[in-house]
Amino acid sequence: MNAPTTTELPVVVIGAGPAGLAAAAHLVDQGIEPLVLEAGPAAGAAVREWSHVRLFSPWGEVVDPAAEKLLAPTGWTRPDPATYPSGGDWADLYLQPLADVLGDRVRLGVTVTGVSRAGRDRIVDADREQQPFVVHVAHADGREERVFARAVVDASGTWATPRPAGGSGLAALGEKAAADRITYRVPDMKNPAVRIRYAGRRTAVIGSGASAFTALAHLADLAKSDDGAGTKGVWILRRGISGSTFGGGEADQLPARGALGLAAKAAVDDGHADAVTGFRTEAIERADDGRLVLVGEDGRRLDAVDQVIVLTGFRPDLSFLDELRLGLDERLQAPVELAPLIDPNQHSCGTVPPHGHRELSHPEPGVYLVGMKSYGRAPTFLAMTGYEQVRSVAAVIAGDPETADRVELTLPETGVCGGAGLFDAPTAVGTAAEQAPAGGCCGS
């Protein structure tokens, strides 16, 4: 089968999360047909997995302008811009209506298994840039298909690939064998089946970002409830506790984000969690009673815990892009021009400068990693950053470099960014919201 000419083809967008659907809206606005391929059964499938989490960014910051323009003729109106949606709200009240408007441009239950140039693996130079992209997909029923594209926008996020507990970046020894007592997501304590797993038990929380803050706050809240007596958190930190450990607090320009750190600090100060500092997990061993013992690289062995919540961040799945010529930073696995701008050693959410298609480009023209996927291993992503990215990318694909280069974005400074945030629980302050994998920080 011969590939059609490139100009006749759609732009394939991988992932129907916040960044992916926004990319599709911007492409439509540019007069280009998108084809959104989503592995899950519904739009925003990853967001729905943390539907119990409330974003620390309000509605005013998590709705893309082009998407709102596309939705307006349907009578859709954005919820109160000053209020904070949960992940479920975001999916049901925004992402699903947007997918509905896009209609057949969004395909569900379709997993991308490979992307290349038609008739060219990554080695071949001859006429490479004149060939369309070929995208191999697998349907939920096992059928396979190939789709041709003029460009590929990968907005698949990092949600499906959490980092392990091991301090070296590898799984700790015994981590896989202890999978029945480990989770890599912030648990939904409102679910009775989940709640009973942690109530009255001792739980280790590994991680230092907003996800860990949320888990600690929620465990503390459980400890104070009628059915949670004896609940105890053990906070495992690779570093010591300093003035920045708990984020920006009341100085954070996103007040709900600042509330995350304050809630975690309260959990420690009130005795609902003990902090273990300078601990890098090397092994997870099973005690005789089935509980887990964490062993550090320095030989320390912690008292046994009933459960472990690993919240050490996420990493990108690059396996299906292996035949493309990507230019990725050796540390962050982000585009090389973007990496120094988002290095978590130097930047928080608010200190990342505006960026667009130039920073997101690769040696393979026409392919872009956007949204949380573009940040590789950096945990500092905000939804509005993704919206500006896809606006710029859509413009350059449409042949409008002037618009694509006009990148302007002002982000709230201070605070800690990375992971899922504070639950809508009694420990929250007013409408305090949490950083989510996509919203405060985004991972579709």
PDB file of N, CA and C in Angstrom, residues 357-408:
ATOM      1  N   HIS A 357       7.456  25.881  20.005  1.00  0.00           N
ATOM      2  CA  HIS A 357       7.883  24.850  19.064  1.00  0.00           C
ATOM      3  C   HIS A 357       9.394  24.759  18.929  1.00  0.00           C
ATOM      4  N   ARG A 358      10.106  25.855  19.064  1.00  0.00           N
ATOM      5  CA  ARG A 358      11.562  25.793  18.880  1.00  0.00           C
ATOM      6  C   ARG A 358      12.224  24.945  19.962  1.00  0.00           C
ATOM      7  N   GLU A 359      11.800  25.127  21.185  1.00  0.00           N
ATOM      8  CA  GLU A 359      12.363  24.327  22.285  1.00  0.00           C
ATOM      9  C   GLU A 359      11.865  22.889  22.255  1.00  0.00           C
ATOM     10  N   LEU A 360      10.772  22.638  21.551  1.00  0.00           N
ATOM     11  CA  LEU A 360      10.177  21.305  21.510  1.00  0.00           C
ATOM     12  C   LEU A 360      10.559  20.523  20.255  1.00  0.00           C
ATOM     13  N   SER A 361      11.343  21.125  19.378  1.00  0.00           N
ATOM     14  CA  SER A 361      11.700  20.487  18.112  1.00  0.00           C
ATOM     15  C   SER A 361      12.751  19.400  18.313  1.00  0.00           C
ATOM     16  N   HIS A 362      12.805  18.494  17.331  1.00  0.00           N
ATOM     17  CA  HIS A 362      13.754  17.378  17.342  1.00  0.00           C
ATOM     18  C   HIS A 362      14.463  17.298  16.002  1.00  0.00           C
ATOM     19  N   PRO A 363      15.541  16.523  15.928  1.00  0.00           N
ATOM     20  CA  PRO A 363      16.186  16.300  14.625  1.00  0.00           C
ATOM     21  C   PRO A 363      15.212  15.730  13.589  1.00  0.00           C
ATOM     22  N   GLU A 364      14.183  15.036  14.044  1.00  0.00           N
ATOM     23  CA  GLU A 364      13.131  14.521  13.161  1.00  0.00           C
ATOM     24  C   GLU A 364      12.071  15.607  13.003  1.00  0.00           C
ATOM     25  N   PRO A 365      12.049  16.337  11.897  1.00  0.00           N
ATOM     26  CA  PRO A 365      11.059  17.409  11.736  1.00  0.00           C
ATOM     27  C   PRO A 365       9.637  16.856  11.759  1.00  0.00           C
ATOM     28  N   GLY A 366       8.741  17.622  12.379  1.00  0.00           N
ATOM     29  CA  GLY A 366       7.340  17.240  12.374  1.00  0.00           C
ATOM     30  C   GLY A 366       6.890  16.396  13.541  1.00  0.00           C
ATOM     31  N   VAL A 367       7.785  16.101  14.479  1.00  0.00           N
ATOM     32  CA  VAL A 367       7.389  15.343  15.668  1.00  0.00           C
ATOM     33  C   VAL A 367       7.625  16.215  16.896  1.00  0.00           C
ATOM     34  N   TYR A 368       6.644  16.238  17.787  1.00  0.00           N
ATOM     35  CA  TYR A 368       6.723  17.086  18.975  1.00  0.00           C
ATOM     36  C   TYR A 368       6.223  16.307  20.191  1.00  0.00           C
ATOM     37  N   LEU A 369       6.980  16.359  21.269  1.00  0.00           N
ATOM     38  CA  LEU A 369       6.525  15.864  22.563  1.00  0.00           C
ATOM     39  C   LEU A 369       6.013  17.069  23.333  1.00  0.00           C
ATOM     40  N   VAL A 370       4.762  17.024  23.768  1.00  0.00           N
ATOM     41  CA  VAL A 370       4.159  18.175  24.436  1.00  0.00           C
ATOM     42  C   VAL A 370       3.542  17.739  25.763  1.00  0.00           C
ATOM     43  N   GLY A 371       3.108  18.715  26.549  1.00  0.00           N
ATOM     44  CA  GLY A 371       2.513  18.405  27.835  1.00  0.00           C
ATOM     45  C   GLY A 371       3.550  17.812  28.776  1.00  0.00           C
ATOM     46  N   MET A 372       3.095  17.035  29.714  1.00  0.00           N
ATOM     47  CA  MET A 372       4.000  16.457  30.708  1.00  0.00           C
ATOM     48  C   MET A 372       5.071  15.594  30.046  1.00  0.00           C
ATOM     49  N   LYS A 373       4.747  14.975  28.922  1.00  0.00           N
ATOM     50  CA  LYS A 373       5.729  14.140  28.214  1.00  0.00           C
ATOM     51  C   LYS A 373       6.944  14.959  27.817  1.00  0.00           C
ATOM     52  N   SER A 374       6.738  16.234  27.478  1.00  0.00           N
ATOM     53  CA  SER A 374       7.858  17.075  27.047  1.00  0.00           C
ATOM     54  C   SER A 374       8.841  17.337  28.171  1.00  0.00           C
ATOM     55  N   TYR A 375       8.380  17.248  29.400  1.00  0.00           N
ATOM     56  CA  TYR A 375       9.248  17.535  30.539  1.00  0.00           C
ATOM     57  C   TYR A 375      10.085  16.331  30.970  1.00  0.00           C
ATOM     58  N   GLY A 376       9.877  15.199  30.318  1.00  0.00           N
ATOM     59  CA  GLY A 376      10.664  14.022  30.651  1.00  0.00           C
ATOM     60  C   GLY A 376      10.511  13.650  32.114  1.00  0.00           C
ATOM     61  N   ARG A 377      11.606  13.741  32.857  1.00  0.00           N
ATOM     62  CA  ARG A 377      11.590  13.380  34.276  1.00  0.00           C
ATOM     63  C   ARG A 377      11.419  14.583  35.193  1.00  0.00           C
ATOM     64  N   ALA A 378      11.317  15.762  34.635  1.00  0.00           N
ATOM     65  CA  ALA A 378      11.152  16.953  35.464  1.00  0.00           C
ATOM     66  C   ALA A 378       9.712  17.034  35.976  1.00  0.00           C
ATOM     67  N   PRO A 379       9.504  17.352  37.252  1.00  0.00           N
ATOM     68  CA  PRO A 379       8.162  17.317  37.845  1.00  0.00           C
ATOM     69  C   PRO A 379       7.506  18.685  37.951  1.00  0.00           C
ATOM     70  N   THR A 380       7.907  19.639  37.116  1.00  0.00           N
ATOM     71  CA  THR A 380       7.516  21.028  37.361  1.00  0.00           C
ATOM     72  C   THR A 380       6.453  21.547  36.407  1.00  0.00           C
ATOM     73  N   PHE A 381       5.611  20.700  35.883  1.00  0.00           N
ATOM     74  CA  PHE A 381       4.720  21.072  34.794  1.00  0.00           C
ATOM     75  C   PHE A 381       3.392  21.639  35.266  1.00  0.00           C
ATOM     76  N   LEU A 382       2.924  22.673  34.561  1.00  0.00           N
ATOM     77  CA  LEU A 382       1.609  23.256  34.797  1.00  0.00           C
ATOM     78  C   LEU A 382       0.775  23.169  33.525  1.00  0.00           C
ATOM     79  N   ALA A 383      -0.542  23.012  33.675  1.00  0.00           N
ATOM     80  CA  ALA A 383      -1.417  22.831  32.524  1.00  0.00           C
ATOM     81  C   ALA A 383      -1.306  23.980  31.535  1.00  0.00           C
ATOM     82  N   MET A 384      -1.248  25.215  32.033  1.00  0.00           N
ATOM     83  CA  MET A 384      -1.213  26.338  31.107  1.00  0.00           C
ATOM     84  C   MET A 384       0.081  26.374  30.309  1.00  0.00           C
ATOM     85  N   THR A 385       1.129  25.771  30.822  1.00  0.00           N
ATOM     86  CA  THR A 385       2.352  25.626  30.040  1.00  0.00           C
ATOM     87  C   THR A 385       2.080  24.750  28.830  1.00  0.00           C
ATOM     88  N   GLY A 386       1.367  23.657  29.049  1.00  0.00           N
ATOM     89  CA  GLY A 386       1.035  22.755  27.948  1.00  0.00           C
ATOM     90  C   GLY A 386       0.163  23.410  26.905  1.00  0.00           C
ATOM     91  N   TYR A 387      -0.779  24.226  27.342  1.00  0.00           N
ATOM     92  CA  TYR A 387      -1.657  24.898  26.390  1.00  0.00           C
ATOM     93  C   TYR A 387      -0.879  25.863  25.499  1.00  0.00           C
ATOM     94  N   GLU A 388       0.087  26.558  26.078  1.00  0.00           N
ATOM     95  CA  GLU A 388       0.903  27.461  25.272  1.00  0.00           C
ATOM     96  C   GLU A 388       1.804  26.671  24.329  1.00  0.00           C
ATOM     97  N   GLN A 389       2.304  25.536  24.787  1.00  0.00           N
ATOM     98  CA  GLN A 389       3.111  24.675  23.916  1.00  0.00           C
ATOM     99  C   GLN A 389       2.334  24.279  22.657  1.00  0.00           C
ATOM    100  N   VAL A 390       1.132  23.755  22.851  1.00  0.00           N
ATOM    101  CA  VAL A 390       0.391  23.220  21.704  1.00  0.00           C
ATOM    102  C   VAL A 390      -0.112  24.337  20.792  1.00  0.00           C
ATOM    103  N   ARG A 391      -0.361  25.525  21.344  1.00  0.00           N
ATOM    104  CA  ARG A 391      -0.713  26.660  20.490  1.00  0.00           C
ATOM    105  C   ARG A 391       0.426  26.955  19.525  1.00  0.00           C
ATOM    106  N   SER A 392       1.647  26.997  20.050  1.00  0.00           N
ATOM    107  CA  SER A 392       2.818  27.276  19.233  1.00  0.00           C
ATOM    108  C   SER A 392       3.061  26.170  18.211  1.00  0.00           C
ATOM    109  N   VAL A 393       2.949  24.922  18.636  1.00  0.00           N
ATOM    110  CA  VAL A 393       3.184  23.782  17.749  1.00  0.00           C
ATOM    111  C   VAL A 393       2.157  23.754  16.615  1.00  0.00           C
ATOM    112  N   ALA A 394       0.892  23.980  16.940  1.00  0.00           N
ATOM    113  CA  ALA A 394      -0.143  23.976  15.901  1.00  0.00           C
ATOM    114  C   ALA A 394       0.111  25.068  14.873  1.00  0.00           C
ATOM    115  N   ALA A 395       0.566  26.218  15.344  1.00  0.00           N
ATOM    116  CA  ALA A 395       0.830  27.327  14.432  1.00  0.00           C
ATOM    117  C   ALA A 395       1.972  27.009  13.481  1.00  0.00           C
ATOM    118  N   VAL A 396       3.028  26.402  13.970  1.00  0.00           N
ATOM    119  CA  VAL A 396       4.158  26.104  13.093  1.00  0.00           C
ATOM    120  C   VAL A 396       3.805  24.989  12.125  1.00  0.00           C
ATOM    121  N   ILE A 397       3.009  24.018  12.549  1.00  0.00           N
ATOM    122  CA  ILE A 397       2.563  22.975  11.626  1.00  0.00           C
ATOM    123  C   ILE A 397       1.715  23.584  10.512  1.00  0.00           C
ATOM    124  N   ALA A 398       0.963  24.624  10.855  1.00  0.00           N
ATOM    125  CA  ALA A 398       0.114  25.303   9.875  1.00  0.00           C
ATOM    126  C   ALA A 398       0.896  26.241   8.971  1.00  0.00           C
ATOM    127  N   GLY A 399       2.198  26.363   9.192  1.00  0.00           N
ATOM    128  CA  GLY A 399       3.013  27.224   8.351  1.00  0.00           C
ATOM    129  C   GLY A 399       2.982  28.683   8.746  1.00  0.00           C
ATOM    130  N   ASP A 400       2.758  28.952  10.035  1.00  0.00           N
ATOM    131  CA  ASP A 400       2.705  30.323  10.540  1.00  0.00           C
ATOM    132  C   ASP A 400       3.759  30.499  11.630  1.00  0.00           C
ATOM    133  N   PRO A 401       5.034  30.575  11.237  1.00  0.00           N
ATOM    134  CA  PRO A 401       6.106  30.666  12.239  1.00  0.00           C
ATOM    135  C   PRO A 401       6.048  31.934  13.073  1.00  0.00           C
ATOM    136  N   GLU A 402       5.517  33.017  12.502  1.00  0.00           N
ATOM    137  CA  GLU A 402       5.448  34.258  13.263  1.00  0.00           C
ATOM    138  C   GLU A 402       4.546  34.092  14.489  1.00  0.00           C
ATOM    139  N   THR A 403       3.375  33.505  14.274  1.00  0.00           N
ATOM    140  CA  THR A 403       2.473  33.237  15.401  1.00  0.00           C
ATOM    141  C   THR A 403       3.076  32.200  16.339  1.00  0.00           C
ATOM    142  N   ALA A 404       3.724  31.203  15.780  1.00  0.00           N
ATOM    143  CA  ALA A 404       4.322  30.144  16.595  1.00  0.00           C
ATOM    144  C   ALA A 404       5.403  30.678  17.511  1.00  0.00           C
ATOM    145  N   ASP A 405       6.144  31.677  17.035  1.00  0.00           N
ATOM    146  CA  ASP A 405       7.245  32.225  17.826  1.00  0.00           C
ATOM    147  C   ASP A 405       6.779  33.227  18.876  1.00  0.00           C
ATOM    148  N   ARG A 406       5.549  33.672  18.787  1.00  0.00           N
ATOM    149  CA  ARG A 406       5.051  34.663  19.738  1.00  0.00           C
ATOM    150  C   ARG A 406       4.558  33.938  20.992  1.00  0.00           C
ATOM    151  N   VAL A 407       5.496  33.559  21.830  1.00  0.00           N
ATOM    152  CA  VAL A 407       5.199  32.768  23.020  1.00  0.00           C
ATOM    153  C   VAL A 407       5.216  33.666  24.241  1.00  0.00           C
ATOM    154  N   GLU A 408       4.091  33.760  24.913  1.00  0.00           N
ATOM    155  CA  GLU A 408       3.987  34.579  26.111  1.00  0.00           C
ATOM    156  C   GLU A 408       3.232  33.820  27.180  1.00  0.00           C
TER     157      GLU A 408
END
